Amino acid sequence: MTKPKLYIIHGWTYTVAPWEKTITNLKKLGLSVEMLNVPGLTASSNKVWTIDDYVRWADRHLPDGAVVLGHSNGGRILMNLCVAKPGKISHLILLDSAGVYESPTKHDIARNVSKKLSFLGNIPGLAKVWHKLSGSNDYAKAPANMKKTLTNMLDSDKKLDISKINVPTSILWGANDTVTPPHQAEIIHRKIADSSLEIFPEWTHAPYISHPTELAKAIFRVYKHPPETSGPVEVTKAADVSASLALKKAAEPVVPSLADASATLAFRKAHSQRKAQDLKSRSASAALPGKSKSNPAVPSNLSARLIDELQDVEYEKSELTLPSPEPRRMISTSSVPKVGKLTKVKRKLGSTKTKANKTSKKAKVGQK
C-alpha cells in the first residue's frame, strides 16, 4: 500500500541536514517525505533567480494535487505558485513562511547599508559583529548571484496578493520567531479564506532544529485534517435574485374575513332600515293638520333634522328590469288604395241624403 506523501520546500539555507530528525519522525508516523532541493541554495546554480523562475521550477517538480510544506522562503515560493496555478496544490502547509510585505524596517535599512559597507565583512573580527547587528546573515553569506536573487524575492512580496489563494492552508508558527514575526502569520491567516493557524509558544523560526519531534506531530496532524473549504458560491441570474428578494420584502396580502364583512353589511342594512322607519313616522306626523310652529308636538328644527337624517341614510343600488317598448309600426302610403273622383261624388251625395232624411224625420215628429 502506498504511503501518503508530503513534499517539502525548505527556506533560505544551504543544507537540509537539520531537517533529518523531523523527516525521520514523519516517516515513523506513516508519511512518505520528499525534500526538494532549491536551485542556488541546496542545488548549485549560477543564475539570478526571480520569483517567476522559482514558480515554474516548483510547478515542474510537484505533481498535481500534491500536499506541500513550505518553510520561510519555500513558503513564499508556494504561495506564489498557488496564485499562479490555483489547482496545482491540494493542501498547503506554511511553516514560519516569508512572503508578507511590510513597510521598511531596521533590518531592511541595515541590509541596504550593508550593500554599501560590505567591505566591513572582510575585516577580521568585525564580520560576525556586523552581520549580527545588521540582521543580514543570509545576504552576507550568499554568493553574488544569490544576493541579487534574495533582493528579487523580497521585492516580489510587494506584488503577491495572498487573498487570491483558495487552497486549504494550514499555518504553523513559532511565537519566538524573530525573522518572520507571529503577526505575519495572522496576516496570512486573515487573507486566506480556507486557512487554520496554530502558534506554538516555544518555537523559533526553525522548529525543525529546536523542536523536531513536536514539529513532526503537528505536521502529521494537519496533514490528516486540512481546513474545511467554504465551497464555491452559486451565482444565479440577477433577475431571479431580484424576484426572490422582492418576494421576501413584499408583505403578505391581508385578506379580510368574509364573516366580518357579512356582519358589517348586515349591520349597515339594519341601521338603514331603522332610520327609514323613523323617517316615515316623522314624515307622517308632520303631515297631520294643525302641526305648525305653535304646535309643540312638532319641533321647529324638524326640517334641518330630516335633512341630516337623509344624509346618513345609505341606499342600495337596484337594477330595474323594464319591458322594452314595442317597435312602432310604420304604414306606408303606398299600401292605402286610391279613391277615384266618381267615388268621392257618390260618397258626398250619400252623405247629403242621409242628412235630408234626418231633417224630414225631425219635422214630422214636430207636427205630431
mmCIF file of C-alpha atoms in Angstrom:
data_model
loop_
_atom_site.group_PDB
_atom_site.id
_atom_site.type_symbol
_atom_site.label_atom_id
_atom_site.label_comp_id
_atom_site.label_asym_id
_atom_site.label_seq_id
_atom_site.Cartn_x
_atom_site.Cartn_y
_atom_site.Cartn_z
ATOM 1 C CA MET A 1 0.000 0.000 0.000
ATOM 2 C CA THR A 2 1.365 3.419 -0.983
ATOM 3 C CA LYS A 3 2.003 5.771 1.935
ATOM 4 C CA PRO A 4 0.590 9.298 1.800
ATOM 5 C CA LYS A 5 3.280 11.661 0.581
ATOM 6 C CA LEU A 6 4.439 15.069 1.774
ATOM 7 C CA TYR A 7 6.648 17.374 -0.280
ATOM 8 C CA ILE A 8 8.832 19.988 1.445
ATOM 9 C CA ILE A 9 10.464 23.128 0.032
ATOM 10 C CA HIS A 10 13.000 24.445 2.519
ATOM 11 C CA GLY A 11 13.868 28.049 3.271
ATOM 12 C CA TRP A 12 16.966 30.159 2.671
ATOM 13 C CA THR A 13 19.590 27.614 3.672
ATOM 14 C CA TYR A 14 22.498 25.853 2.031
ATOM 15 C CA THR A 15 21.988 22.479 3.743
ATOM 16 C CA VAL A 16 18.988 20.286 4.603
ATOM 17 C CA ALA A 17 20.837 18.247 7.215
ATOM 18 C CA PRO A 18 18.982 19.945 10.147
ATOM 19 C CA TRP A 19 15.698 18.530 8.735
ATOM 20 C CA GLU A 20 16.735 14.884 9.185
ATOM 21 C CA LYS A 21 15.194 14.363 12.652
ATOM 22 C CA THR A 22 11.867 15.857 11.659
ATOM 23 C CA ILE A 23 11.745 13.824 8.438
ATOM 24 C CA THR A 24 12.591 10.621 10.352
ATOM 25 C CA ASN A 25 9.745 11.232 12.794
ATOM 26 C CA LEU A 26 7.314 11.909 9.963
ATOM 27 C CA LYS A 27 8.214 8.607 8.340
ATOM 28 C CA LYS A 28 7.600 6.810 11.644
ATOM 29 C CA LEU A 29 4.137 8.349 11.761
ATOM 30 C CA GLY A 30 3.397 6.870 8.324
ATOM 31 C CA LEU A 31 4.218 9.648 5.873
ATOM 32 C CA SER A 32 6.476 9.427 2.866
ATOM 33 C CA VAL A 33 8.562 12.621 2.619
ATOM 34 C CA GLU A 34 10.387 14.173 -0.320
ATOM 35 C CA MET A 35 12.584 17.249 0.167
ATOM 36 C CA LEU A 36 13.048 19.392 -2.959
ATOM 37 C CA ASN A 37 16.487 20.998 -3.320
ATOM 38 C CA VAL A 38 16.076 24.657 -4.232
ATOM 39 C CA PRO A 39 18.341 25.886 -7.080
ATOM 40 C CA GLY A 40 21.001 28.303 -5.931
ATOM 41 C CA LEU A 41 20.713 27.115 -2.309
ATOM 42 C CA THR A 42 20.900 23.332 -1.890
ATOM 43 C CA ALA A 43 21.241 22.764 -5.639
ATOM 44 C CA SER A 44 24.035 24.539 -7.445
ATOM 45 C CA SER A 45 23.138 27.338 -9.832
ATOM 46 C CA ASN A 46 24.948 30.447 -11.064
ATOM 47 C CA LYS A 47 21.709 32.003 -12.272
ATOM 48 C CA VAL A 48 19.981 35.044 -10.804
ATOM 49 C CA TRP A 49 16.505 33.747 -9.976
ATOM 50 C CA THR A 50 13.201 35.607 -9.933
ATOM 51 C CA ILE A 51 10.038 34.536 -8.173
ATOM 52 C CA ASP A 52 8.550 33.547 -11.542
ATOM 53 C CA ASP A 53 11.549 31.291 -12.192
ATOM 54 C CA TYR A 54 11.023 29.534 -8.855
ATOM 55 C CA VAL A 55 7.268 29.157 -9.521
ATOM 56 C CA ARG A 56 7.992 27.411 -12.830
ATOM 57 C CA TRP A 57 10.602 25.211 -11.121
ATOM 58 C CA ALA A 58 8.156 24.173 -8.393
ATOM 59 C CA ASP A 59 5.431 23.500 -10.962
ATOM 60 C CA ARG A 60 7.733 21.088 -12.808
ATOM 61 C CA HIS A 61 8.785 19.151 -9.714
ATOM 62 C CA LEU A 62 5.429 18.881 -7.929
ATOM 63 C CA PRO A 63 2.676 16.561 -9.138
ATOM 64 C CA ASP A 64 -0.858 17.909 -9.460
ATOM 65 C CA GLY A 65 -2.842 17.606 -6.244
ATOM 66 C CA ALA A 66 0.256 17.363 -4.031
ATOM 67 C CA VAL A 67 0.363 18.217 -0.319
ATOM 68 C CA VAL A 68 3.324 20.551 0.166
ATOM 69 C CA LEU A 69 5.021 22.199 3.147
ATOM 70 C CA GLY A 70 6.968 25.413 2.631
ATOM 71 C CA HIS A 71 9.312 26.874 5.228
ATOM 72 C CA SER A 72 10.337 30.546 5.127
ATOM 73 C CA ASN A 73 11.375 31.307 1.517
ATOM 74 C CA GLY A 74 9.884 27.947 0.491
ATOM 75 C CA GLY A 75 6.505 29.212 1.734
ATOM 76 C CA ARG A 76 6.945 32.355 -0.364
ATOM 77 C CA ILE A 77 7.522 30.241 -3.480
ATOM 78 C CA LEU A 78 4.484 28.055 -2.776
ATOM 79 C CA MET A 79 2.129 30.976 -2.130
ATOM 80 C CA ASN A 80 3.106 32.478 -5.475
ATOM 81 C CA LEU A 81 2.541 29.078 -7.099
ATOM 82 C CA CYS A 82 -0.956 28.876 -5.591
ATOM 83 C CA VAL A 83 -1.819 32.290 -7.046
ATOM 84 C CA ALA A 84 -0.382 31.465 -10.476
ATOM 85 C CA LYS A 85 -1.905 27.948 -10.651
ATOM 86 C CA PRO A 86 -4.849 27.627 -8.230
ATOM 87 C CA GLY A 87 -5.494 23.924 -8.880
ATOM 88 C CA LYS A 88 -1.907 22.725 -8.624
ATOM 89 C CA ILE A 89 -1.759 22.006 -4.868
ATOM 90 C CA SER A 90 -4.493 20.287 -2.859
ATOM 91 C CA HIS A 91 -3.237 21.264 0.610
ATOM 92 C CA LEU A 92 -0.659 23.908 1.561
ATOM 93 C CA ILE A 93 1.235 23.818 4.881
ATOM 94 C CA LEU A 94 3.111 27.017 5.790
ATOM 95 C CA LEU A 95 5.832 26.886 8.443
ATOM 96 C CA ASP A 96 7.098 30.318 9.578
ATOM 97 C CA SER A 97 6.647 31.457 5.991
ATOM 98 C CA ALA A 98 8.084 34.503 4.257
ATOM 99 C CA GLY A 99 6.075 36.447 1.665
ATOM 100 C CA VAL A 100 4.289 39.132 3.711
ATOM 101 C CA TYR A 101 5.223 42.612 2.591
ATOM 102 C CA GLU A 102 5.586 45.283 5.267
ATOM 103 C CA SER A 103 6.973 48.791 5.274
ATOM 104 C CA PRO A 104 10.795 49.044 5.542
ATOM 105 C CA THR A 105 12.200 48.095 8.961
ATOM 106 C CA LYS A 106 15.569 48.435 10.574
ATOM 107 C CA HIS A 107 16.556 45.088 9.032
ATOM 108 C CA ASP A 108 15.774 46.379 5.539
ATOM 109 C CA ILE A 109 17.710 49.582 6.205
ATOM 110 C CA ALA A 110 20.653 47.639 7.616
ATOM 111 C CA ARG A 111 20.628 45.341 4.600
ATOM 112 C CA ASN A 112 20.762 48.292 2.226
ATOM 113 C CA VAL A 113 23.599 49.826 4.247
ATOM 114 C CA SER A 114 25.448 46.515 4.260
ATOM 115 C CA LYS A 115 25.477 46.561 0.476
ATOM 116 C CA LYS A 116 27.445 49.780 0.560
ATOM 117 C CA LEU A 117 29.579 48.807 3.543
ATOM 118 C CA SER A 118 30.100 45.177 2.659
ATOM 119 C CA PHE A 119 33.852 45.648 2.902
ATOM 120 C CA LEU A 120 33.438 45.605 6.720
ATOM 121 C CA GLY A 121 32.622 41.920 6.475
ATOM 122 C CA ASN A 122 36.114 41.291 5.184
ATOM 123 C CA ILE A 123 37.804 42.878 8.198
ATOM 124 C CA PRO A 124 38.850 40.187 10.737
ATOM 125 C CA GLY A 125 36.874 40.473 13.984
ATOM 126 C CA LEU A 126 34.182 42.764 12.533
ATOM 127 C CA ALA A 127 32.409 40.354 10.187
ATOM 128 C CA LYS A 128 30.370 38.459 12.789
ATOM 129 C CA VAL A 129 29.542 41.624 14.750
ATOM 130 C CA TRP A 130 28.396 43.481 11.661
ATOM 131 C CA HIS A 131 26.268 40.631 10.360
ATOM 132 C CA LYS A 132 24.578 40.198 13.752
ATOM 133 C CA LEU A 133 23.823 43.915 14.134
ATOM 134 C CA SER A 134 22.592 44.334 10.583
ATOM 135 C CA GLY A 135 20.500 41.158 10.508
ATOM 136 C CA SER A 136 21.866 40.414 7.065
ATOM 137 C CA ASN A 137 23.437 36.973 7.618
ATOM 138 C CA ASP A 138 21.557 35.411 4.693
ATOM 139 C CA TYR A 139 22.548 38.214 2.394
ATOM 140 C CA ALA A 140 26.169 38.286 3.595
ATOM 141 C CA LYS A 141 26.634 34.544 3.154
ATOM 142 C CA ALA A 142 25.082 34.464 -0.291
ATOM 143 C CA PRO A 143 27.187 34.373 -3.465
ATOM 144 C CA ALA A 144 26.826 37.239 -5.908
ATOM 145 C CA ASN A 145 24.019 35.700 -7.966
ATOM 146 C CA MET A 146 22.021 34.751 -4.855
ATOM 147 C CA LYS A 147 22.358 38.213 -3.345
ATOM 148 C CA LYS A 148 20.512 39.538 -6.357
ATOM 149 C CA THR A 149 18.119 36.588 -6.090
ATOM 150 C CA LEU A 150 17.355 37.434 -2.449
ATOM 151 C CA THR A 151 16.627 41.023 -3.436
ATOM 152 C CA ASN A 152 14.248 39.736 -6.115
ATOM 153 C CA MET A 153 12.480 37.583 -3.524
ATOM 154 C CA LEU A 154 11.968 40.484 -1.130
ATOM 155 C CA ASP A 155 10.728 42.741 -3.925
ATOM 156 C CA SER A 156 8.239 40.108 -5.087
ATOM 157 C CA ASP A 157 6.353 40.384 -1.780
ATOM 158 C CA LYS A 158 5.040 43.774 -2.902
ATOM 159 C CA LYS A 159 3.156 42.129 -5.779
ATOM 160 C CA LEU A 160 1.953 38.977 -4.022
ATOM 161 C CA ASP A 161 -1.796 39.069 -3.341
ATOM 162 C CA ILE A 162 -2.211 36.465 -0.617
ATOM 163 C CA SER A 163 -6.010 36.874 -0.636
ATOM 164 C CA LYS A 164 -6.134 35.148 -4.054
ATOM 165 C CA ILE A 165 -5.017 31.844 -2.530
ATOM 166 C CA ASN A 166 -8.001 29.469 -2.482
ATOM 167 C CA VAL A 167 -6.173 26.318 -1.368
ATOM 168 C CA PRO A 168 -6.833 24.825 2.092
ATOM 169 C CA THR A 169 -3.893 26.158 4.100
ATOM 170 C CA SER A 170 -2.555 25.041 7.498
ATOM 171 C CA ILE A 171 -0.342 27.670 9.160
ATOM 172 C CA LEU A 172 2.197 26.579 11.828
ATOM 173 C CA TRP A 173 4.229 29.302 13.547
ATOM 174 C CA GLY A 174 6.692 29.869 16.364
ATOM 175 C CA ALA A 175 5.869 32.545 18.930
ATOM 176 C CA ASN A 176 9.596 33.287 19.325
ATOM 177 C CA ASP A 177 10.186 33.769 15.599
ATOM 178 C CA THR A 178 12.166 36.987 15.105
ATOM 179 C CA VAL A 179 12.773 36.544 11.358
ATOM 180 C CA THR A 180 9.108 36.323 10.337
ATOM 181 C CA PRO A 181 7.225 37.574 13.440
ATOM 182 C CA PRO A 182 3.915 35.925 14.511
ATOM 183 C CA HIS A 183 1.838 38.920 13.423
ATOM 184 C CA GLN A 184 2.698 37.981 9.841
ATOM 185 C CA ALA A 185 1.082 34.598 10.459
ATOM 186 C CA GLU A 186 -2.069 36.411 11.483
ATOM 187 C CA ILE A 187 -1.983 38.463 8.293
ATOM 188 C CA ILE A 188 -1.726 35.308 6.163
ATOM 189 C CA HIS A 189 -4.493 33.617 8.128
ATOM 190 C CA ARG A 190 -6.771 36.628 7.723
ATOM 191 C CA LYS A 191 -6.205 36.853 3.968
ATOM 192 C CA ILE A 192 -6.591 33.156 3.105
ATOM 193 C CA ALA A 193 -10.253 32.220 3.473
ATOM 194 C CA ASP A 194 -9.786 28.470 3.985
ATOM 195 C CA SER A 195 -6.924 28.512 6.490
ATOM 196 C CA SER A 196 -6.132 27.481 10.061
ATOM 197 C CA LEU A 197 -3.468 28.934 12.371
ATOM 198 C CA GLU A 198 -1.508 27.424 15.256
ATOM 199 C CA ILE A 199 1.159 29.399 17.129
ATOM 200 C CA PHE A 200 3.490 27.387 19.402
ATOM 201 C CA PRO A 201 4.888 29.263 22.435
ATOM 202 C CA GLU A 202 8.451 27.884 22.469
ATOM 203 C CA TRP A 203 9.115 27.540 18.771
ATOM 204 C CA THR A 204 11.577 29.784 16.919
ATOM 205 C CA HIS A 205 11.952 30.415 13.187
ATOM 206 C CA ALA A 206 13.484 26.942 12.731
ATOM 207 C CA PRO A 207 11.481 24.462 14.878
ATOM 208 C CA TYR A 208 12.900 21.567 12.825
ATOM 209 C CA ILE A 209 16.099 22.294 14.798
ATOM 210 C CA SER A 210 14.699 23.228 18.224
ATOM 211 C CA HIS A 211 11.552 21.015 18.341
ATOM 212 C CA PRO A 212 11.811 18.293 15.663
ATOM 213 C CA THR A 213 9.517 15.768 17.410
ATOM 214 C CA GLU A 214 6.778 18.279 18.204
ATOM 215 C CA LEU A 215 7.029 19.689 14.697
ATOM 216 C CA ALA A 216 6.614 16.242 13.123
ATOM 217 C CA LYS A 217 3.472 15.585 15.222
ATOM 218 C CA ALA A 218 1.992 18.963 14.292
ATOM 219 C CA ILE A 219 2.701 18.414 10.589
ATOM 220 C CA PHE A 220 1.158 14.930 10.668
ATOM 221 C CA ARG A 221 -1.965 16.233 12.432
ATOM 222 C CA VAL A 222 -2.674 18.994 9.949
ATOM 223 C CA TYR A 223 -1.835 16.654 7.065
ATOM 224 C CA LYS A 224 -4.625 14.338 8.213
ATOM 225 C CA HIS A 225 -7.059 17.151 8.976
ATOM 226 C CA PRO A 226 -6.780 20.029 6.478
ATOM 227 C CA PRO A 227 -9.006 23.089 6.911
ATOM 228 C CA GLU A 228 -12.532 22.743 5.634
ATOM 229 C CA THR A 229 -13.269 24.597 2.442
ATOM 230 C CA SER A 230 -16.140 27.025 2.204
ATOM 231 C CA GLY A 231 -17.042 25.732 -1.269
ATOM 232 C CA PRO A 232 -17.978 27.662 -4.398
ATOM 233 C CA VAL A 233 -20.768 30.198 -4.204
ATOM 234 C CA GLU A 234 -23.609 29.502 -6.600
ATOM 235 C CA VAL A 235 -24.340 32.573 -8.688
ATOM 236 C CA THR A 236 -27.814 32.879 -10.154
ATOM 237 C CA LYS A 237 -29.273 35.315 -12.612
ATOM 238 C CA ALA A 238 -29.741 38.841 -11.347
ATOM 239 C CA ALA A 239 -33.387 38.739 -12.382
ATOM 240 C CA ASP A 240 -34.017 35.612 -10.294
ATOM 241 C CA VAL A 241 -32.253 37.144 -7.316
ATOM 242 C CA SER A 242 -34.245 40.367 -7.663
ATOM 243 C CA ALA A 243 -37.511 38.478 -7.902
ATOM 244 C CA SER A 244 -36.619 36.383 -4.886
ATOM 245 C CA LEU A 245 -35.705 39.449 -2.865
ATOM 246 C CA ALA A 246 -38.912 41.163 -3.934
ATOM 247 C CA LEU A 247 -40.979 38.234 -2.696
ATOM 248 C CA LYS A 248 -39.130 38.273 0.618
ATOM 249 C CA LYS A 249 -39.586 42.025 1.011
ATOM 250 C CA ALA A 250 -43.237 42.168 -0.043
ATOM 251 C CA ALA A 251 -45.690 41.879 2.813
ATOM 252 C CA GLU A 252 -48.279 39.152 2.618
ATOM 253 C CA PRO A 253 -51.658 40.488 1.429
ATOM 254 C CA VAL A 254 -54.181 40.889 4.208
ATOM 255 C CA VAL A 255 -57.399 39.100 3.234
ATOM 256 C CA PRO A 256 -60.387 40.366 5.220
ATOM 257 C CA SER A 257 -62.572 37.772 6.849
ATOM 258 C CA LEU A 258 -65.798 37.076 4.962
ATOM 259 C CA ALA A 259 -67.589 36.612 8.252
ATOM 260 C CA ASP A 260 -66.533 40.107 9.344
ATOM 261 C CA ALA A 261 -67.593 41.585 6.010
ATOM 262 C CA SER A 262 -71.021 39.894 6.166
ATOM 263 C CA ALA A 263 -71.550 41.119 9.700
ATOM 264 C CA THR A 264 -70.660 44.670 8.677
ATOM 265 C CA LEU A 265 -73.071 44.632 5.728
ATOM 266 C CA ALA A 266 -75.864 43.243 7.900
ATOM 267 C CA PHE A 267 -75.289 45.965 10.477
ATOM 268 C CA ARG A 268 -75.388 48.703 7.850
ATOM 269 C CA LYS A 269 -78.595 47.296 6.313
ATOM 270 C CA ALA A 270 -80.338 47.092 9.687
ATOM 271 C CA HIS A 271 -79.189 50.597 10.552
ATOM 272 C CA SER A 272 -80.555 51.941 7.260
ATOM 273 C CA GLN A 273 -83.909 50.199 7.740
ATOM 274 C CA ARG A 274 -84.262 51.583 11.267
ATOM 275 C CA LYS A 275 -83.595 55.118 10.077
ATOM 276 C CA ALA A 276 -86.014 54.710 7.167
ATOM 277 C CA GLN A 277 -88.816 53.639 9.534
ATOM 278 C CA ASP A 278 -88.041 56.526 11.850
ATOM 279 C CA LEU A 279 -88.155 58.907 8.892
ATOM 280 C CA LYS A 280 -91.554 57.600 7.794
ATOM 281 C CA SER A 281 -93.067 58.119 11.244
ATOM 282 C CA ARG A 282 -91.717 61.652 11.430
ATOM 283 C CA SER A 283 -92.972 62.464 7.943
ATOM 284 C CA ALA A 284 -96.483 61.203 8.835
ATOM 285 C CA SER A 285 -96.623 63.278 11.991
ATOM 286 C CA ALA A 286 -95.513 66.344 10.077
ATOM 287 C CA ALA A 287 -98.337 65.841 7.546
ATOM 288 C CA LEU A 288 -101.136 65.964 10.221
ATOM 289 C CA PRO A 289 -103.337 69.094 10.242
ATOM 290 C CA GLY A 290 -102.672 71.674 12.901
ATOM 291 C CA LYS A 291 -98.989 70.976 13.046
ATOM 292 C CA SER A 292 -97.147 74.274 12.928
ATOM 293 C CA LYS A 293 -94.533 76.221 14.743
ATOM 294 C CA SER A 294 -97.021 76.895 17.506
ATOM 295 C CA ASN A 295 -97.696 73.208 17.941
ATOM 296 C CA PRO A 296 -95.222 71.855 20.494
ATOM 297 C CA ALA A 297 -95.582 68.296 19.133
ATOM 298 C CA VAL A 298 -93.601 69.299 16.063
ATOM 299 C CA PRO A 299 -90.179 70.789 16.813
ATOM 300 C CA SER A 300 -89.157 73.897 14.893
ATOM 301 C CA ASN A 301 -85.929 72.347 13.622
ATOM 302 C CA LEU A 302 -87.669 69.313 12.133
ATOM 303 C CA SER A 303 -86.661 70.209 8.566
ATOM 304 C CA ALA A 304 -82.997 70.516 9.472
ATOM 305 C CA ARG A 305 -83.080 67.234 11.368
ATOM 306 C CA LEU A 306 -84.789 65.477 8.461
ATOM 307 C CA ILE A 307 -82.067 66.704 6.128
ATOM 308 C CA ASP A 308 -79.394 65.401 8.488
ATOM 309 C CA GLU A 309 -81.139 62.049 8.747
ATOM 310 C CA LEU A 310 -81.403 61.802 4.973
ATOM 311 C CA GLN A 311 -77.676 62.433 4.625
ATOM 312 C CA ASP A 312 -76.892 59.486 6.929
ATOM 313 C CA VAL A 313 -79.162 57.006 5.154
ATOM 314 C CA GLU A 314 -77.309 54.568 2.932
ATOM 315 C CA TYR A 315 -79.085 53.454 -0.194
ATOM 316 C CA GLU A 316 -78.576 50.277 -2.087
ATOM 317 C CA LYS A 317 -78.426 50.408 -5.827
ATOM 318 C CA SER A 318 -81.031 48.268 -7.559
ATOM 319 C CA GLU A 319 -81.357 47.360 -11.150
ATOM 320 C CA LEU A 320 -84.901 47.666 -12.533
ATOM 321 C CA THR A 321 -85.812 45.408 -15.381
ATOM 322 C CA LEU A 322 -88.233 47.347 -17.584
ATOM 323 C CA PRO A 323 -90.027 45.782 -20.548
ATOM 324 C CA SER A 324 -88.633 47.039 -23.764
ATOM 325 C CA PRO A 325 -91.199 49.086 -25.767
ATOM 326 C CA GLU A 326 -92.749 47.521 -28.827
ATOM 327 C CA PRO A 327 -91.420 48.907 -32.049
ATOM 328 C CA ARG A 328 -93.710 51.468 -33.698
ATOM 329 C CA ARG A 329 -95.437 50.241 -36.848
ATOM 330 C CA MET A 330 -94.875 52.390 -39.872
ATOM 331 C CA ILE A 331 -97.636 52.292 -42.516
ATOM 332 C CA SER A 332 -96.555 53.088 -45.981
ATOM 333 C CA THR A 333 -98.849 55.330 -48.058
ATOM 334 C CA SER A 334 -98.335 53.048 -50.928
ATOM 335 C CA SER A 335 -100.431 50.357 -49.223
ATOM 336 C CA VAL A 336 -103.592 52.588 -48.980
ATOM 337 C CA PRO A 337 -105.957 52.239 -52.034
ATOM 338 C CA LYS A 338 -106.552 55.421 -54.003
ATOM 339 C CA VAL A 339 -110.169 56.809 -54.237
ATOM 340 C CA GLY A 340 -111.383 57.990 -57.616
ATOM 341 C CA LYS A 341 -113.374 61.254 -58.325
ATOM 342 C CA LEU A 342 -116.625 59.389 -59.049
ATOM 343 C CA THR A 343 -116.447 57.522 -55.790
ATOM 344 C CA LYS A 344 -115.878 60.769 -53.934
ATOM 345 C CA VAL A 345 -119.049 62.329 -55.559
ATOM 346 C CA LYS A 346 -121.145 59.291 -54.663
ATOM 347 C CA ARG A 347 -119.956 59.404 -51.097
ATOM 348 C CA LYS A 348 -120.750 63.084 -50.911
ATOM 349 C CA LEU A 349 -124.289 62.575 -52.346
ATOM 350 C CA GLY A 350 -124.913 59.720 -49.974
ATOM 351 C CA SER A 351 -123.901 61.865 -47.032
ATOM 352 C CA THR A 352 -126.309 64.650 -48.240
ATOM 353 C CA LYS A 353 -129.269 62.231 -48.497
ATOM 354 C CA THR A 354 -128.649 60.952 -45.045
ATOM 355 C CA LYS A 355 -128.726 64.483 -43.628
ATOM 356 C CA ALA A 356 -132.008 65.252 -45.561
ATOM 357 C CA ASN A 357 -133.738 62.147 -44.231
ATOM 358 C CA LYS A 358 -132.790 63.058 -40.708
ATOM 359 C CA THR A 359 -134.215 66.588 -41.183
ATOM 360 C CA SER A 360 -137.601 65.294 -42.572
ATOM 361 C CA LYS A 361 -137.954 62.887 -39.707
ATOM 362 C CA LYS A 362 -137.477 65.658 -37.183
ATOM 363 C CA ALA A 363 -140.145 67.796 -38.957
ATOM 364 C CA LYS A 364 -142.734 65.004 -38.835
ATOM 365 C CA VAL A 365 -142.116 64.466 -35.175
ATOM 366 C CA GLY A 366 -142.714 68.147 -34.542
ATOM 367 C CA GLN A 367 -146.120 68.142 -36.367
ATOM 368 C CA LYS A 368 -147.425 65.313 -34.301
#
